[in-house]
Amino acid sequence: MNAVLSKLGLKAANPGVFDGTWRGRGEVIESVSPIDGKRLATVRGGSTEDYNSAVSHAQDAFKKWRSVPAPVRGETIRRLGSALRAAKSQLSMLVSLENGKIIAEGEGEVQEMIDICDFAVGLSRQLYGLTIQSERAQHRLMEQWHPLGVIGVISAFNFPVAVWAWNAALAAVCGDSTVWKPSEKTPLTSLAVTRIAERVCRETGVDPAIFTLVNGGGVAVGQPLAADRRVPLLSATGSCAMGRKVSQTVAARLGRSLLELGGNNALIVTPSANLDMALPAIVFGAVGTAGQRCTSTRRVIVHESIAKKLFARLLKAYASVRIGNPLDRATLMGPLIDVGAVERVLESKERVVKEGGRILYGGDRLRRPGGCYMTPCLAEAGNDFDVVRHETFGPLLYVMTYRKFPQAVAMQNAVPQGLSSAIFTNDFREAEEFVSGTGSDCGLANINAGTSGAEIGGAFGGEKETGGGRESGSDAWKNYMRRQTNTVNFSKEMPLAQGISFG
């Protein structure tokens, strides 16, 4: 552990604010590993003064950065991607130490940062506008995209670095600076990544305050960030409850918010499904990251004709899940983030039974160091149960049956959240119906692929209480820019639009 921290420039006590220089005069945050409950290091968060200094420096950096040609901005991000590649082993280890996800998933998360940097480099030469035919002679209409400003990024513990990269890499090539508020549960990963970004900026002669960091709690950092008129866009990842508060505060100042919130993701298994494919997708979706992904599989909706067969295979698979130290490559499920997360799963397990459900497997606390380990839980439940309609952020999977395909789609859609969805079928009509306008109402809809594990090439996010935001690939870059429509008159006349005659 100490070797990993040292290689990443981290010490036993660290300043948690970066605005071109490292500082921190706020409360001390302890980073405790869920693996064994031991303290990794401490981070000094930001005070009100630190926060204001960070945003001011990010503003100054933006004013210089926006004038740099986009392909040149892309070169800085290319170098950032290379630096992340060089540090992948140490960063992956730190993600697992601080977050508890298995090392393979830690490596996958760091790879996401590398991949989004590659994506952003290409994007830096593709920030396209439009030319539009004018109704007036010798006139041209066009749309341009300009840098927006300082972008606030609030990230959650479950993806402590990838979500920052999704936003920061795209924002940077768009000409913006970022102010990052990471989760208080995973502060060290934010320090390690910001130190790498700082080094790259200094090597390329760029003001490193384009990647500003402020560790601290919601009152000290999160609330001011949401209310700050100097921050035109706030991208926030977290719970639906957090998203409601953030969006109301940002909307009150007529700012923009990009929200990626909770999911209640269902996977439909039809009679024609290949169960050899569906089974690993379900287990990884429900058990991966100890069920602490916003895209984790929460519900399996299976046709009644194959339910008994699938449930039997699920029970066998759940019994074989290796639970333990996430740094051991034989482990498939590590600890939850903290003891409170375990308690919330146990509470939901009790609620399922009270509402008339049945526990098929697991859901038991394990007596391991740190107290954050438990067995994954499989429960038979009704889709209309109150506990099912609310996301439990842990390894709790509800299974239920359907008779007719329209019923399955209706069940999939009958929850407040709308992030990820999946169907396993070999029926062409069912597959096409599922991804049509009358099918899944989620932002992600997959055929013969699970709910978890989105690629960075597609825009990521969901509908309804998931917040409606889109991050990462596709045209998500438009979030970080302002659109401007230009009218160019190269005639010698002054005609008005719509043929209006005035005077």
Coordinates of C-alpha atoms in Angstrom, one line a residue:
M1 CA 0.0 0.0 0.0
N2 CA 2.7 2.5 1.0
A3 CA 4.6 1.8 -2.2
V4 CA 1.5 2.5 -4.3
L5 CA 0.9 5.8 -2.5
S6 CA 4.5 6.8 -2.7
K7 CA 4.7 6.2 -6.5
L8 CA 1.6 8.4 -7.0
G9 CA 3.0 11.2 -4.9
L10 CA 0.8 10.7 -1.9
K11 CA 1.8 10.9 1.7
A12 CA 0.2 10.0 5.1
A13 CA -1.3 13.6 5.2
N14 CA -2.1 15.5 2.0
P15 CA -3.5 18.9 1.0
G16 CA -6.8 18.3 -0.8
V17 CA -7.2 21.4 -2.9
F18 CA -5.4 22.3 -6.1
D19 CA -5.8 25.5 -8.0
G20 CA -2.3 25.8 -9.5
T21 CA -0.8 25.3 -6.0
W22 CA -1.7 22.7 -3.4
R23 CA -3.5 23.8 -0.3
G24 CA -6.2 22.9 2.2
R25 CA -7.5 24.7 5.3
G26 CA -10.8 22.8 5.8
E27 CA -11.7 19.7 7.6
V28 CA -9.5 16.6 7.6
I29 CA -10.9 13.7 5.6
E30 CA -9.8 10.2 6.5
S31 CA -9.5 7.7 3.6
V32 CA -10.4 4.3 5.1
S33 CA -10.1 1.1 3.0
P34 CA -13.2 -1.0 3.0
I35 CA -10.9 -4.0 2.5
D36 CA -9.9 -4.1 6.1
G37 CA -11.1 -0.9 7.8
K38 CA -7.6 0.6 8.0
R39 CA -6.8 4.2 7.3
L40 CA -4.9 4.7 4.1
A41 CA -4.1 8.4 4.5
T42 CA -5.7 11.8 5.4
V43 CA -6.7 14.6 3.1
R44 CA -7.1 18.2 4.2
G45 CA -10.3 19.5 2.5
G46 CA -11.1 23.0 1.4
S47 CA -12.3 26.0 3.3
T48 CA -14.6 28.6 1.9
E49 CA -11.6 30.7 1.0
D50 CA -10.0 27.7 -0.7
Y51 CA -13.1 27.0 -2.7
N52 CA -13.3 30.6 -3.9
S53 CA -9.7 30.6 -4.8
A54 CA -10.1 27.5 -6.8
V55 CA -13.0 28.8 -8.9
S56 CA -11.2 32.1 -9.4
H57 CA -8.1 30.3 -10.7
A58 CA -10.2 28.1 -12.9
Q59 CA -11.8 31.2 -14.4
D60 CA -8.4 32.7 -15.1
A61 CA -7.2 29.5 -16.7
F62 CA -10.3 29.3 -18.8
K63 CA -9.7 32.7 -20.3
K64 CA -6.3 31.7 -21.6
W65 CA -7.3 28.1 -22.5
R66 CA -10.3 29.0 -24.6
S67 CA -8.0 30.9 -27.1
V68 CA -5.8 27.8 -27.6
P69 CA -6.7 26.1 -30.9
A70 CA -8.8 22.9 -30.2
P71 CA -6.3 20.5 -31.9
V72 CA -3.6 22.0 -29.7
R73 CA -5.8 21.4 -26.6
G74 CA -6.1 17.9 -27.9
E75 CA -2.4 17.4 -27.7
T76 CA -2.4 18.1 -24.0
I77 CA -5.2 15.5 -23.5
R78 CA -3.2 13.0 -25.6
R79 CA -0.3 13.4 -23.2
L80 CA -2.6 13.1 -20.3
G81 CA -3.8 9.7 -21.7
S82 CA -0.2 8.6 -22.1
A83 CA 0.6 9.6 -18.5
L84 CA -2.4 7.7 -17.3
R85 CA -1.3 4.6 -19.3
A86 CA 2.1 4.8 -17.6
A87 CA 0.5 4.9 -14.1
K88 CA -2.3 2.4 -14.8
S89 CA -1.0 -0.3 -12.5
Q90 CA -0.6 2.0 -9.5
L91 CA -3.9 3.9 -10.2
S92 CA -5.8 0.6 -10.5
M93 CA -4.4 -0.6 -7.2
L94 CA -5.4 2.7 -5.5
V95 CA -8.9 2.5 -6.9
S96 CA -9.3 -1.0 -5.4
L97 CA -7.7 -0.1 -2.1
E98 CA -9.9 3.0 -1.6
N99 CA -13.1 1.8 -3.3
G100 CA -13.1 -1.9 -2.7
K101 CA -13.9 -3.0 -6.3
I102 CA -11.9 -6.0 -7.6
I103 CA -8.6 -5.3 -9.2
A104 CA -9.9 -6.2 -12.7
E105 CA -12.6 -3.6 -12.3
G106 CA -10.1 -1.1 -11.0
E107 CA -8.0 -1.7 -14.1
G108 CA -11.1 -1.3 -16.2
E109 CA -11.9 2.1 -14.7
V110 CA -8.4 3.5 -15.3
Q111 CA -8.7 2.1 -18.9
E112 CA -11.9 4.2 -19.2
M113 CA -9.9 7.3 -18.5
I114 CA -7.3 6.4 -21.1
D115 CA -10.0 5.6 -23.6
I116 CA -11.9 8.9 -23.1
C117 CA -8.7 10.8 -23.6
D118 CA -8.2 9.0 -26.9
F119 CA -11.8 9.8 -27.8
A120 CA -11.3 13.5 -26.9
V121 CA -8.1 13.8 -28.9
G122 CA -10.0 12.8 -32.1
L123 CA -12.9 15.1 -31.1
S124 CA -10.6 18.1 -30.8
R125 CA -10.6 18.2 -34.7
Q126 CA -14.3 17.5 -35.0
L127 CA -16.1 20.3 -33.0
Y128 CA -18.4 20.8 -36.1
G129 CA -20.8 23.6 -36.6
L130 CA -23.4 24.0 -39.5
T131 CA -24.0 26.1 -42.5
I132 CA -27.7 26.8 -43.1
Q133 CA -29.5 28.1 -46.2
S134 CA -30.9 31.5 -45.7
E135 CA -34.3 32.7 -46.9
R136 CA -32.7 36.1 -47.9
A137 CA -30.5 36.6 -51.0
Q138 CA -26.8 36.9 -50.4
H139 CA -27.1 35.9 -46.8
R140 CA -25.5 32.9 -45.0
L141 CA -26.6 31.4 -41.7
M142 CA -24.2 29.3 -39.6
E143 CA -23.9 27.8 -36.2
Q144 CA -20.7 27.8 -34.2
W145 CA -19.8 26.1 -30.9
H146 CA -17.7 28.1 -28.4
P147 CA -16.1 27.2 -25.0
L148 CA -18.6 27.5 -22.2
G149 CA -16.5 28.4 -19.1
V150 CA -15.8 26.7 -15.8
I151 CA -17.4 23.3 -15.5
G152 CA -18.2 21.8 -12.1
V153 CA -17.8 18.1 -11.7
I154 CA -19.2 16.2 -8.7
S155 CA -18.3 12.5 -8.8
A156 CA -19.4 9.5 -6.7
F157 CA -17.4 6.9 -4.8
N158 CA -18.2 4.0 -7.1
F159 CA -16.4 5.4 -10.1
P160 CA -13.9 7.7 -8.3
V161 CA -11.9 8.7 -11.4
A162 CA -13.6 7.6 -14.6
V163 CA -16.6 10.0 -14.2
W164 CA -14.2 12.9 -13.8
A165 CA -12.3 11.9 -16.9
W166 CA -15.6 11.6 -18.9
N167 CA -16.3 15.2 -18.1
A168 CA -12.8 16.7 -17.8
A169 CA -11.3 15.3 -21.1
L170 CA -14.2 16.5 -23.2
A171 CA -14.5 19.8 -21.4
A172 CA -10.8 20.4 -21.9
V173 CA -10.8 19.9 -25.7
C174 CA -13.9 22.1 -25.8
G175 CA -11.8 24.9 -24.2
D176 CA -13.2 24.7 -20.7
S177 CA -11.6 24.4 -17.2
T178 CA -13.0 22.1 -14.5
V179 CA -13.5 22.3 -10.8
W180 CA -13.7 18.7 -9.4
K181 CA -15.5 17.8 -6.1
P182 CA -14.8 14.1 -5.6
S183 CA -16.6 11.9 -3.1
E184 CA -15.4 12.2 0.5
K185 CA -15.1 8.4 0.6
T186 CA -12.5 8.3 -2.2
P187 CA -10.3 11.4 -1.9
L188 CA -6.9 9.8 -2.6
T189 CA -7.8 8.8 -6.1
S190 CA -8.7 12.4 -6.9
L191 CA -5.3 13.6 -5.6
A192 CA -3.4 11.0 -7.6
V193 CA -5.1 11.8 -10.9
T194 CA -4.9 15.6 -10.4
R195 CA -1.2 15.3 -9.7
I196 CA -0.7 13.5 -13.0
A197 CA -2.8 16.1 -14.8
E198 CA -0.8 18.9 -13.1
R199 CA 2.5 17.4 -14.3
V200 CA 1.2 17.1 -17.9
C201 CA 0.1 20.7 -17.9
R202 CA 3.4 22.0 -16.6
E203 CA 5.3 19.9 -19.2
T204 CA 3.1 21.3 -22.0
G205 CA 3.2 24.9 -20.7
V206 CA -0.5 25.0 -19.9
D207 CA -2.0 26.6 -16.8
P208 CA -2.6 23.5 -14.6
A209 CA -5.7 25.3 -13.0
I210 CA -7.7 24.0 -16.0
F211 CA -7.9 20.9 -13.8
T212 CA -8.8 22.3 -10.4
L213 CA -9.7 20.1 -7.4
V214 CA -11.5 20.8 -4.2
N215 CA -12.0 18.0 -1.7
G216 CA -14.7 18.6 1.0
G217 CA -18.2 17.9 2.0
G218 CA -21.5 18.9 0.5
V219 CA -21.9 22.0 2.7
A220 CA -18.3 23.1 2.3
V221 CA -17.9 22.5 -1.5
G222 CA -21.0 20.8 -3.1
Q223 CA -23.6 23.5 -2.2
P224 CA -21.4 26.5 -3.1
L225 CA -20.5 24.8 -6.4
A226 CA -24.2 24.3 -7.2
A227 CA -25.0 27.9 -6.3
D228 CA -22.0 29.6 -8.0
R229 CA -22.9 31.8 -11.0
R230 CA -19.2 31.5 -12.1
V231 CA -19.9 27.8 -13.0
P232 CA -22.3 27.7 -16.0
L233 CA -22.5 23.9 -16.0
L234 CA -22.5 21.5 -13.1
S235 CA -22.2 17.8 -14.0
A236 CA -23.2 15.7 -11.0
T237 CA -23.2 11.9 -10.5
G238 CA -24.9 10.4 -7.4
S239 CA -28.3 9.5 -5.9
C240 CA -31.6 10.8 -7.1
A241 CA -32.0 12.7 -3.9
M242 CA -28.7 14.5 -4.4
G243 CA -29.7 15.3 -8.0
R244 CA -33.0 16.9 -6.9
K245 CA -31.2 19.3 -4.6
V246 CA -28.4 20.1 -7.1
S247 CA -30.8 20.7 -10.0
Q248 CA -33.0 23.0 -8.0
T249 CA -30.1 25.1 -6.8
V250 CA -28.6 25.3 -10.3
A251 CA -32.0 26.0 -11.9
A252 CA -32.6 28.9 -9.4
R253 CA -29.6 30.7 -11.0
L254 CA -30.6 29.6 -14.5
G255 CA -27.5 27.5 -14.9
R256 CA -27.1 24.2 -16.6
S257 CA -27.0 20.8 -14.9
L258 CA -25.9 17.5 -16.3
L259 CA -27.2 14.8 -14.0
E260 CA -26.4 11.1 -14.0
L261 CA -28.3 9.7 -11.1
G262 CA -29.7 6.3 -9.9
G263 CA -30.8 3.3 -11.9
N264 CA -33.3 0.5 -11.3
N265 CA -32.1 -1.6 -14.2
A266 CA -34.0 -4.6 -15.4
L267 CA -32.9 -7.5 -17.6
I268 CA -35.6 -9.4 -19.5
V269 CA -35.1 -13.1 -20.3
T270 CA -37.4 -14.5 -23.0
P271 CA -38.2 -18.1 -23.9
S272 CA -35.8 -18.0 -26.9
A273 CA -32.9 -16.6 -24.8
N274 CA -29.5 -18.2 -24.7
L275 CA -29.2 -18.8 -21.0
D276 CA -25.4 -19.5 -21.3
M277 CA -25.1 -15.9 -22.3
A278 CA -27.8 -14.4 -20.0
L279 CA -26.4 -16.0 -16.8
P280 CA -22.9 -14.3 -16.7
A281 CA -24.5 -11.0 -17.7
I282 CA -26.9 -11.2 -14.8
V283 CA -24.3 -12.3 -12.3
F284 CA -21.8 -9.6 -13.3
G285 CA -24.5 -7.0 -13.5
A286 CA -25.8 -7.8 -10.0
V287 CA -22.6 -8.7 -8.2
G288 CA -19.9 -6.6 -10.0
T289 CA -18.6 -3.7 -7.9
A290 CA -20.7 -5.4 -5.1
G291 CA -23.8 -4.1 -6.8
Q292 CA -22.7 -0.5 -6.4
R293 CA -22.9 0.6 -10.1
C294 CA -25.7 2.9 -11.3
T295 CA -26.0 0.4 -14.1
S296 CA -26.1 -2.7 -11.8
T297 CA -28.8 -5.2 -12.6
R298 CA -31.5 -4.8 -10.0
R299 CA -34.4 -6.8 -11.5
V300 CA -34.5 -9.9 -13.7
I301 CA -37.9 -10.3 -15.5
V302 CA -38.0 -13.9 -16.8
H303 CA -40.7 -15.7 -18.8
E304 CA -42.6 -18.1 -16.6
S305 CA -41.8 -21.1 -18.8
I306 CA -38.1 -20.9 -18.1
A307 CA -38.1 -19.3 -14.7
K308 CA -37.5 -22.5 -12.7
K309 CA -34.6 -23.4 -14.9
L310 CA -33.0 -19.9 -14.7
F311 CA -33.5 -19.6 -11.0
A312 CA -31.8 -22.9 -10.3
R313 CA -28.8 -21.8 -12.4
L314 CA -28.7 -18.4 -10.7
L315 CA -28.7 -20.1 -7.2
K316 CA -25.7 -22.3 -8.3
A317 CA -23.9 -19.3 -9.7
Y318 CA -24.4 -17.2 -6.6
A319 CA -23.2 -20.0 -4.4
S320 CA -19.9 -20.0 -6.4
V321 CA -19.2 -16.3 -6.1
R322 CA -15.8 -15.9 -4.5
I323 CA -16.0 -13.1 -1.9
G324 CA -12.8 -11.6 -0.4
N325 CA -9.9 -9.3 -0.8
P326 CA -10.4 -7.4 -4.1
L327 CA -6.7 -7.4 -4.7
D328 CA -6.7 -11.2 -5.1
R329 CA -7.5 -11.9 -8.7
A330 CA -9.5 -15.0 -7.7
T331 CA -12.0 -12.7 -6.0
L332 CA -15.2 -11.9 -7.8
M333 CA -16.8 -9.7 -5.2
G334 CA -15.1 -7.4 -2.7
P335 CA -16.4 -5.3 0.1
L336 CA -19.1 -2.7 -0.1
I337 CA -17.9 0.9 0.4
D338 CA -18.6 1.1 4.2
V339 CA -20.7 -0.5 7.0
G340 CA -23.6 1.8 6.3
A341 CA -23.9 0.4 2.8
V342 CA -24.1 -3.1 4.2
E343 CA -26.8 -2.0 6.7
R344 CA -28.9 -0.5 3.9
V345 CA -28.9 -3.8 1.9
L346 CA -29.9 -5.7 5.0
E347 CA -32.8 -3.3 5.7
S348 CA -34.0 -3.8 2.1
K349 CA -33.8 -7.5 2.5
E350 CA -36.1 -7.3 5.5
R351 CA -38.5 -5.1 3.6
V352 CA -38.8 -7.6 0.8
V353 CA -39.9 -10.3 3.2
K354 CA -42.4 -7.9 4.9
E355 CA -43.9 -6.9 1.6
G356 CA -44.5 -10.6 0.7
G357 CA -41.3 -11.6 -1.1
R358 CA -39.0 -14.5 -0.5
I359 CA -35.2 -14.7 0.0
L360 CA -33.8 -17.3 -2.3
Y361 CA -30.1 -16.9 -1.5
G362 CA -27.7 -14.9 0.7
G363 CA -27.9 -11.4 1.9
D364 CA -25.9 -12.2 5.1
R365 CA -23.2 -10.1 6.7
L366 CA -19.8 -11.7 6.8
R367 CA -17.5 -11.4 9.7
R368 CA -14.5 -10.0 8.0
P369 CA -12.1 -7.2 8.9
G370 CA -13.7 -3.8 8.3
G371 CA -17.2 -5.1 8.5
C372 CA -18.0 -4.3 4.8
Y373 CA -18.4 -7.8 3.4
M374 CA -21.7 -9.7 2.8
T375 CA -23.0 -12.4 0.5
P376 CA -25.0 -11.3 -2.6
C377 CA -28.7 -11.6 -2.1
L378 CA -31.2 -13.1 -4.5
A379 CA -34.9 -12.4 -3.7
E380 CA -38.2 -13.3 -5.4
A381 CA -40.3 -10.1 -5.3
G382 CA -43.2 -8.3 -7.0
N383 CA -42.4 -5.5 -9.4
D384 CA -44.9 -3.3 -7.6
F385 CA -43.2 -3.7 -4.1
D386 CA -42.3 -0.3 -2.7
V387 CA -38.8 -1.6 -1.9
V388 CA -38.3 -2.7 -5.5
R389 CA -39.2 0.7 -6.9
H390 CA -36.4 2.3 -4.8
E391 CA -32.8 1.6 -5.7
T392 CA -30.8 -0.3 -3.1
F393 CA -27.2 0.4 -3.8
G394 CA -25.7 -3.0 -3.2
P395 CA -25.8 -6.7 -4.3
L396 CA -29.5 -7.2 -4.0
L397 CA -31.2 -8.7 -7.1
Y398 CA -35.0 -9.2 -7.4
V399 CA -36.3 -11.9 -9.7
M400 CA -39.9 -12.0 -11.1
T401 CA -41.8 -13.6 -13.9
Y402 CA -44.0 -12.5 -16.9
R403 CA -46.4 -14.2 -19.2
K404 CA -46.7 -12.0 -22.3
F405 CA -43.9 -9.9 -23.9
P406 CA -45.8 -6.5 -23.6
Q407 CA -46.1 -7.3 -19.9
A408 CA -42.4 -7.7 -19.5
V409 CA -41.7 -4.3 -21.2
A410 CA -44.3 -2.6 -19.1
M411 CA -42.7 -4.1 -15.9
Q412 CA -39.3 -2.9 -17.1
N413 CA -40.6 0.7 -17.5
A414 CA -42.8 0.8 -14.3
V415 CA -40.1 2.3 -12.0
P416 CA -39.2 5.9 -11.5
Q417 CA -35.6 5.5 -12.8
G418 CA -34.6 5.1 -16.4
L419 CA -30.9 4.4 -16.8
S420 CA -30.1 1.0 -18.2
S421 CA -32.0 -2.0 -19.5
A422 CA -31.4 -5.3 -21.3
I423 CA -33.1 -8.1 -23.1
F424 CA -31.9 -11.6 -23.9
T425 CA -33.8 -13.0 -26.9
N426 CA -33.3 -14.6 -30.3
D427 CA -36.7 -13.4 -31.5
F428 CA -36.1 -10.6 -34.0
R429 CA -39.4 -8.9 -33.3
E430 CA -38.9 -8.8 -29.6
A431 CA -35.5 -7.3 -30.0
E432 CA -36.7 -4.6 -32.3
E433 CA -39.7 -3.8 -30.2
F434 CA -37.5 -3.5 -27.1
V435 CA -35.3 -0.7 -28.7
S436 CA -38.2 1.0 -30.5
G437 CA -40.0 4.1 -29.3
T438 CA -42.6 1.8 -27.6
G439 CA -40.0 -0.4 -25.9
S440 CA -37.5 0.4 -23.1
D441 CA -37.8 3.9 -21.8
C442 CA -34.2 3.9 -20.6
G443 CA -31.2 5.9 -21.9
L444 CA -29.4 2.5 -22.4
A445 CA -31.2 -0.4 -24.0
N446 CA -29.1 -3.5 -24.8
I447 CA -29.9 -6.7 -26.8
N448 CA -28.1 -9.9 -25.7
A449 CA -25.8 -7.8 -23.5
G450 CA -26.2 -7.0 -19.8
T451 CA -27.2 -3.7 -18.2
S452 CA -23.7 -3.0 -16.9
G453 CA -20.5 -2.2 -18.7
A454 CA -21.2 0.7 -21.2
E455 CA -18.5 1.7 -23.7
I456 CA -17.2 5.3 -23.8
G457 CA -18.1 5.7 -27.5
G458 CA -21.8 6.1 -26.8
A459 CA -23.4 8.9 -24.7
F460 CA -24.0 7.6 -21.2
G461 CA -27.1 8.6 -19.1
G462 CA -30.8 8.0 -18.6
E463 CA -34.3 9.4 -18.3
K464 CA -36.9 10.1 -15.6
E465 CA -35.3 10.3 -12.2
T466 CA -32.0 9.3 -13.6
G467 CA -31.7 13.0 -14.6
G468 CA -31.6 13.1 -18.4
G469 CA -27.9 14.0 -18.6
R470 CA -25.5 12.5 -21.1
E471 CA -21.7 12.1 -20.6
S472 CA -18.8 10.5 -22.4
G473 CA -19.1 9.8 -26.1
S474 CA -21.2 10.6 -29.1
D475 CA -22.2 14.3 -29.2
A476 CA -22.1 14.7 -25.4
W477 CA -19.3 17.3 -26.1
K478 CA -22.1 19.8 -26.9
N479 CA -22.9 20.0 -23.2
Y480 CA -19.6 21.7 -22.5
M481 CA -20.0 24.4 -25.2
R482 CA -22.3 27.3 -26.1
R483 CA -24.0 27.4 -29.4
Q484 CA -24.0 30.6 -31.4
T485 CA -26.1 31.2 -34.6
N486 CA -24.5 33.8 -37.0
T487 CA -26.2 35.7 -39.8
V488 CA -23.7 37.0 -42.5
N489 CA -25.1 39.5 -45.0
F490 CA -22.8 39.9 -48.0
S491 CA -25.3 41.9 -50.1
K492 CA -25.7 45.6 -50.4
E493 CA -29.3 45.6 -49.2
M494 CA -30.8 45.3 -45.7
P495 CA -33.7 42.8 -46.1
L496 CA -35.6 41.6 -43.0
A497 CA -36.5 38.0 -42.3
Q498 CA -39.9 36.7 -43.0
G499 CA -40.2 39.4 -45.8
I500 CA -41.1 42.1 -43.3
S501 CA -41.2 45.6 -44.8
F502 CA -40.4 48.3 -42.2
G503 CA -40.5 52.0 -43.2

